[in-house]
Short mmCIF file of C-alpha atoms in Angstrom, two decimals:
data_model
loop_
_atom_site.label_atom_id
_atom_site.label_comp_id
_atom_site.label_asym_id
_atom_site.label_seq_id
_atom_site.Cartn_x
_atom_site.Cartn_y
_atom_site.Cartn_z
CA MET A 29 -24.95 46.00 43.50
CA ASN A 30 -21.27 46.94 43.96
CA VAL A 31 -18.37 44.51 43.60
CA SER A 32 -18.06 43.73 47.32
CA GLU A 33 -21.78 42.95 47.56
CA ARG A 34 -21.64 40.78 44.45
CA MET A 35 -18.64 38.86 45.83
CA ALA A 36 -20.15 38.38 49.32
CA THR A 37 -20.17 34.78 50.55
CA ASN A 38 -21.64 32.67 53.31
CA LEU A 39 -19.86 29.69 54.93
CA VAL A 40 -22.20 26.68 55.17
CA THR A 41 -22.28 22.92 55.61
CA LEU A 42 -22.65 21.19 52.25
CA GLU A 43 -24.96 18.21 51.75
CA GLU A 44 -25.81 15.71 49.01
CA GLU A 45 -27.92 18.24 47.11
CA ASP A 46 -24.76 20.32 46.73
CA ILE A 47 -22.89 17.60 44.81
CA PRO A 48 -23.53 19.17 41.36
CA GLY A 49 -22.17 22.49 42.62
CA LEU A 50 -19.09 20.77 44.06
CA ILE A 51 -18.47 19.03 40.72
CA THR A 52 -18.67 22.42 38.98
CA LEU A 53 -16.23 23.94 41.51
CA SER A 54 -13.85 21.01 41.04
CA ALA A 55 -13.92 21.47 37.27
CA ALA A 56 -13.12 25.18 37.68
CA VAL A 57 -9.69 24.23 39.04
CA GLU A 58 -9.32 21.26 36.64
CA TRP A 59 -9.81 18.62 39.32
CA ASP A 60 -11.84 15.51 38.53
CA TYR A 61 -14.19 14.88 41.44
CA ASP A 62 -17.36 13.07 40.33
CA LYS A 63 -20.62 12.44 42.18
CA TYR A 64 -19.57 9.00 43.42
CA GLU A 65 -16.35 10.32 44.98
CA ILE A 66 -18.15 13.24 46.61
CA GLN A 67 -20.90 10.94 47.91
CA THR A 68 -18.22 8.85 49.63
CA VAL A 69 -16.68 12.01 51.12
CA ILE A 70 -20.03 13.28 52.44
CA SER A 71 -20.99 9.84 53.76
CA SER A 72 -17.65 9.43 55.54
CA GLY A 73 -17.14 12.95 56.92
CA ARG A 74 -18.23 16.56 56.66
CA VAL A 75 -17.93 19.09 53.84
CA TYR A 76 -18.02 22.87 54.24
CA GLY A 77 -17.94 25.64 51.68
CA HIS A 78 -18.74 29.22 50.81
CA LYS A 79 -21.74 30.09 48.67
CA ASN A 80 -22.18 33.40 46.88
CA LYS A 81 -25.36 35.46 46.60
CA GLU A 82 -26.55 33.30 43.69
CA GLY A 83 -26.09 30.12 45.75
CA GLU A 84 -23.05 28.97 43.75
CA ILE A 85 -20.38 27.09 45.68
CA VAL A 86 -17.13 29.05 45.48
CA SER A 87 -15.03 27.20 48.06
CA SER A 88 -14.93 23.79 49.71
CA ALA A 89 -13.04 21.69 52.24
CA ALA A 90 -13.79 18.27 53.70
CA ILE A 91 -12.75 16.58 56.92
CA ILE A 92 -12.89 12.81 57.42
CA PRO A 93 -12.66 11.70 61.09
CA TYR A 94 -11.04 8.33 61.84
CA GLY A 95 -11.50 6.71 65.24
CA GLN A 96 -10.98 8.98 68.23
CA SER A 97 -7.58 10.44 67.42
CA LEU A 98 -7.15 11.30 63.74
CA ALA A 99 -8.84 13.19 60.91
CA SER A 100 -7.90 13.92 57.30
CA ILE A 101 -8.59 17.17 55.43
CA GLY A 102 -8.93 17.38 51.66
CA MET A 103 -10.94 18.77 48.75
CA VAL A 104 -9.75 22.27 49.66
CA ILE A 105 -10.79 24.31 46.63
CA VAL A 106 -11.36 28.02 46.02
CA HIS A 107 -12.88 29.20 42.74
CA PRO A 108 -10.29 31.22 40.76
CA GLU A 109 -12.53 34.32 40.78
CA TYR A 110 -12.70 34.27 44.60
CA ARG A 111 -9.04 33.73 45.46
CA GLY A 112 -7.16 36.20 47.64
CA LYS A 113 -10.11 36.73 49.99
CA GLY A 114 -9.12 34.23 52.68
CA LEU A 115 -11.85 31.74 51.82
CA GLY A 116 -9.44 28.78 51.72
CA ARG A 117 -8.16 29.55 55.20
CA LYS A 118 -11.67 30.08 56.60
CA VAL A 119 -13.14 26.88 55.21
CA THR A 120 -10.09 24.86 56.31
CA GLN A 121 -10.36 26.37 59.81
CA LYS A 122 -14.03 25.34 59.87
CA CYS A 123 -12.90 21.75 59.30
CA ILE A 124 -10.31 22.00 62.07
CA ASP A 125 -12.87 23.44 64.49
CA SER A 126 -15.30 20.59 63.78
CA VAL A 127 -13.13 18.00 65.57
CA SER A 128 -11.58 17.84 69.03
CA ALA A 129 -8.47 19.91 69.64
CA ASP A 130 -6.84 16.65 70.74
CA ASN A 131 -7.25 15.11 67.28
CA ALA A 132 -4.22 14.85 65.04
CA ILE A 133 -5.18 16.32 61.67
CA MET A 134 -3.40 15.32 58.48
CA LEU A 135 -3.56 16.50 54.90
CA ILE A 136 -1.66 16.00 51.66
CA ALA A 137 -0.83 19.46 50.37
CA THR A 138 -0.81 20.92 46.90
CA ASP A 139 1.97 23.32 45.94
CA GLU A 140 -0.54 26.17 46.07
CA GLY A 141 -1.73 25.27 49.56
CA LYS A 142 1.53 24.54 51.40
CA LEU A 143 2.19 28.10 52.60
CA MET A 144 -1.37 28.56 53.87
CA TYR A 145 -1.24 25.27 55.77
CA LYS A 146 2.11 26.21 57.35
CA ARG A 147 0.61 29.47 58.55
CA MET A 148 -2.28 27.48 60.06
CA GLY A 149 0.08 25.33 62.13
CA PHE A 150 0.58 22.32 59.84
CA TYR A 151 4.09 21.09 59.18
CA PRO A 152 5.46 18.48 56.75
CA ILE A 153 6.41 15.06 58.12
CA ASP A 154 6.67 12.89 54.99
CA TYR A 155 5.65 12.55 51.34
CA VAL A 156 3.46 10.44 49.10
CA HIS A 157 4.58 9.50 45.60
CA LYS A 158 1.94 10.05 42.91
CA TYR A 159 2.24 7.60 40.01
CA LEU A 160 0.29 7.56 36.74
CA CYS A 161 0.19 4.90 34.02
CA ASN A 162 -1.19 5.18 30.48
CA ASN A 163 -0.55 1.59 29.41
CA TYR A 164 -0.16 -1.08 32.06
CA LEU A 165 2.33 -3.86 31.32
CA SER A 166 1.63 -6.99 33.33
CA ILE A 167 4.81 -8.29 34.94
CA LYS A 168 3.80 -10.79 37.57
CA PRO A 169 6.34 -11.20 40.37
CA ASN A 170 7.56 -14.69 41.14
CA ASN A 171 4.87 -16.12 43.37
CA GLN A 172 5.95 -19.16 45.28
CA LEU A 173 3.57 -18.30 48.09
CA ASP A 174 0.60 -20.42 49.03
CA ILE A 175 -2.02 -17.69 48.68
CA GLU A 176 -5.20 -16.99 46.76
CA ILE A 177 -6.79 -13.74 45.63
CA ASN A 178 -10.58 -13.56 45.67
CA SER A 179 -13.33 -10.98 45.37
CA MET A 180 -14.14 -9.36 48.70
CA ARG A 181 -17.33 -10.53 50.44
CA LYS A 182 -19.41 -8.92 53.18
CA VAL A 183 -18.16 -11.48 55.71
CA ASP A 184 -14.60 -10.28 55.01
CA LEU A 185 -15.27 -6.77 56.36
CA PRO A 186 -14.14 -7.30 59.99
CA GLN A 187 -10.77 -8.70 58.87
CA VAL A 188 -10.40 -5.93 56.25
CA VAL A 189 -11.15 -3.23 58.84
CA ARG A 190 -8.59 -4.71 61.23
CA LEU A 191 -5.90 -4.94 58.52
CA ASP A 192 -6.61 -1.35 57.49
CA LYS A 193 -6.34 -0.12 61.09
CA ASP A 194 -3.01 -1.86 61.54
CA ALA A 195 -1.72 -0.44 58.26
CA PHE A 196 -3.09 3.11 58.57
CA GLY A 197 -2.85 3.59 62.32
CA GLU A 198 -6.52 4.30 63.11
CA GLU A 199 -9.85 2.63 62.44
CA ARG A 200 -11.67 3.69 59.25
CA LYS A 201 -14.68 1.35 59.23
CA THR A 202 -17.27 3.93 58.12
CA PHE A 203 -15.07 5.16 55.30
CA LEU A 204 -14.21 1.62 54.17
CA ILE A 205 -17.87 0.58 54.00
CA HIS A 206 -18.64 3.47 51.64
CA ARG A 207 -15.40 3.08 49.68
CA ILE A 208 -16.00 -0.64 49.07
CA LYS A 209 -19.52 0.18 47.89
CA GLN A 210 -18.02 2.71 45.45
CA ALA A 211 -15.25 0.40 44.22
CA LYS A 212 -15.10 -1.07 40.74
CA ASP A 213 -13.25 -4.07 42.18
CA SER A 214 -12.48 -5.07 45.76
CA ILE A 215 -10.25 -8.08 46.36
CA VAL A 216 -8.64 -9.88 49.29
CA VAL A 217 -5.55 -12.08 49.65
CA LYS A 218 -5.86 -15.19 51.81
CA ASP A 219 -3.09 -17.41 53.15
CA SER A 220 -3.22 -21.22 53.22
CA ASP A 221 -5.36 -21.12 56.38
CA GLY A 222 -7.96 -18.89 54.73
CA THR A 223 -6.94 -15.84 56.80
CA ILE A 224 -7.08 -12.50 54.98
CA ILE A 225 -3.59 -10.99 54.92
CA GLY A 226 -4.15 -8.15 52.45
CA PHE A 227 -6.68 -6.37 50.26
CA GLY A 228 -7.00 -3.85 47.45
CA LEU A 229 -9.64 -1.59 45.93
CA SER A 230 -9.94 0.10 42.55
CA ILE A 231 -12.07 3.21 42.04
CA LEU A 232 -13.12 4.21 38.54
CA GLY A 233 -13.00 7.99 38.22
CA PRO A 234 -13.64 10.24 35.23
CA ILE A 235 -9.96 10.14 34.20
CA ASN A 236 -8.14 7.41 36.13
CA LEU A 237 -8.71 4.03 37.67
CA ILE A 238 -7.48 4.77 41.20
CA LEU A 239 -5.72 1.89 42.94
CA GLY A 240 -5.98 2.01 46.72
CA PRO A 241 -5.89 1.33 49.49
CA ILE A 242 -3.42 -1.46 48.79
CA ILE A 243 -2.52 -3.36 51.96
CA ALA A 244 -0.24 -6.40 51.92
CA PRO A 245 2.38 -8.11 54.10
CA ASN A 246 5.12 -7.50 51.51
CA HIS A 247 5.79 -5.89 48.13
CA HIS A 248 5.43 -9.20 46.26
CA ILE A 249 1.81 -9.60 47.36
CA ALA A 250 1.16 -5.86 46.86
CA SER A 251 2.35 -6.28 43.25
CA LEU A 252 0.01 -9.24 42.75
CA LEU A 253 -2.90 -7.14 44.00
CA ILE A 254 -2.00 -4.35 41.58
CA ASP A 255 -1.79 -6.81 38.70
CA LYS A 256 -5.21 -8.25 39.53
CA LEU A 257 -6.80 -4.79 39.72
CA ALA A 258 -5.01 -3.18 36.77
CA ASN A 259 -4.76 -5.99 34.23
CA ASN A 260 -7.24 -5.71 31.34
CA HIS A 261 -8.18 -2.13 32.27
CA GLN A 262 -8.33 -0.02 29.13
CA GLY A 263 -7.42 3.44 30.37
CA LYS A 264 -5.25 5.44 32.73
CA LEU A 265 -4.23 4.28 36.20
CA ARG A 266 -3.24 6.19 39.32
CA ILE A 267 -1.72 5.15 42.63
CA ASP A 268 -0.36 7.25 45.52
CA ILE A 269 2.38 5.38 47.40
CA PRO A 270 3.68 6.14 50.91
CA SER A 271 7.41 6.64 51.39
CA GLY A 272 9.54 3.62 52.22
CA ASN A 273 8.22 1.42 49.41
CA GLU A 274 11.10 1.82 46.94
CA THR A 275 11.15 -1.81 45.77
CA PHE A 276 7.41 -1.70 45.10
CA MET A 277 7.76 1.60 43.22
CA SER A 278 10.60 0.15 41.14
CA HIS A 279 8.38 -2.78 40.14
CA LEU A 280 5.53 -0.44 39.14
CA GLU A 281 7.89 1.62 36.99
CA LYS A 282 8.69 -1.56 35.04
CA CYS A 283 4.92 -1.98 34.54
CA GLY A 284 4.60 1.45 32.96
CA PHE A 285 3.93 3.72 35.94
CA VAL A 286 5.65 7.12 36.02
CA LYS A 287 6.09 9.28 39.12
CA VAL A 288 4.63 12.72 38.41
CA SER A 289 4.79 14.43 41.80
CA GLN A 290 5.74 14.02 45.45
CA PRO A 291 3.29 16.06 47.57
CA PRO A 292 4.01 16.48 51.29
CA ILE A 293 2.00 14.96 54.12
CA MET A 294 1.40 17.71 56.69
CA ILE A 295 0.13 17.34 60.24
CA LYS A 296 -1.31 19.52 63.03
CA ASN A 297 -1.91 18.84 66.75
CA ALA A 298 0.66 16.03 66.86
CA LYS A 299 4.34 15.38 66.22
CA GLU A 300 3.71 12.30 64.10
CA LEU A 301 0.94 10.13 62.70
CA PRO A 302 -0.17 6.94 64.48
CA SER A 303 2.49 4.29 63.87
CA PRO A 304 1.51 2.09 60.93
CA ASN A 305 3.01 -1.38 60.45
CA LYS A 306 4.54 -0.85 56.97
CA THR A 307 1.83 -2.82 55.13
CA LEU A 308 0.26 0.20 53.36
CA PHE A 309 1.51 0.20 49.77
CA GLY A 310 -1.11 2.51 48.24
CA ILE A 311 -3.27 5.11 49.98
CA ALA A 312 -7.00 5.39 49.30
CA ALA A 313 -6.68 8.88 47.80
CA GLN A 314 -5.06 12.12 48.83
CA ILE A 315 -8.25 13.38 50.47
CA PHE A 316 -8.59 10.25 52.61
CA GLY A 317 -4.93 9.60 53.44
#
């Protein structure tokens, strides 16, 4: 078998039985996807990838549709031994082709992927701010508000879905159901009338406790949600924060968070994302937006 035959690949849809192979591919580029994260991705959207002659997964990309007008692309990975062959472009195009041409498609780009995405018609419209924390310092903001923070219950889901839609700009019910099931903690904030006005999730990954989505009417309540989710956690924390939340970011820096990168949000098939209402303080994860 010559080199070209040995390196031949086939583009396929990936299913739950492919999770171990996707974890291996993720590790090859020093990413930290685990089976629980990939299960949520597969349950919420579609995953494509190239397999080689031995059946090993050597590329991947996932697309998560939201409502009728938006989808998010992520988990775009090409094994180092298979780079330079156009696999990343092909698997990303497969994701694009799987949804309507009328759908706005968003992604949060890595430095390595930005040029490819530009060539595929994506352009940057904003940034997210990636923060990590090794040792969380609890600094509770002054809370003179008549609110309470409780564990999320099944009956809370309709209000949570509505808050998320208003904050994100499109409905994500299917994703939220799977994400809440995956979460280490899921909490809601209620006002004095018992109405849910915000919520937060934490996801325990192999390296970090991921905080998000964090949705709240203001940065004070967002900070209370963070404190509830992060306090007493022995380990590293991560949150990805949309632009426009400078006061919230300043508070987190006092709690021990450090900004490590500012990856761009890129979009295709639209000039802008659906208009959110400025209540999104932490995204779910870069793959989900």
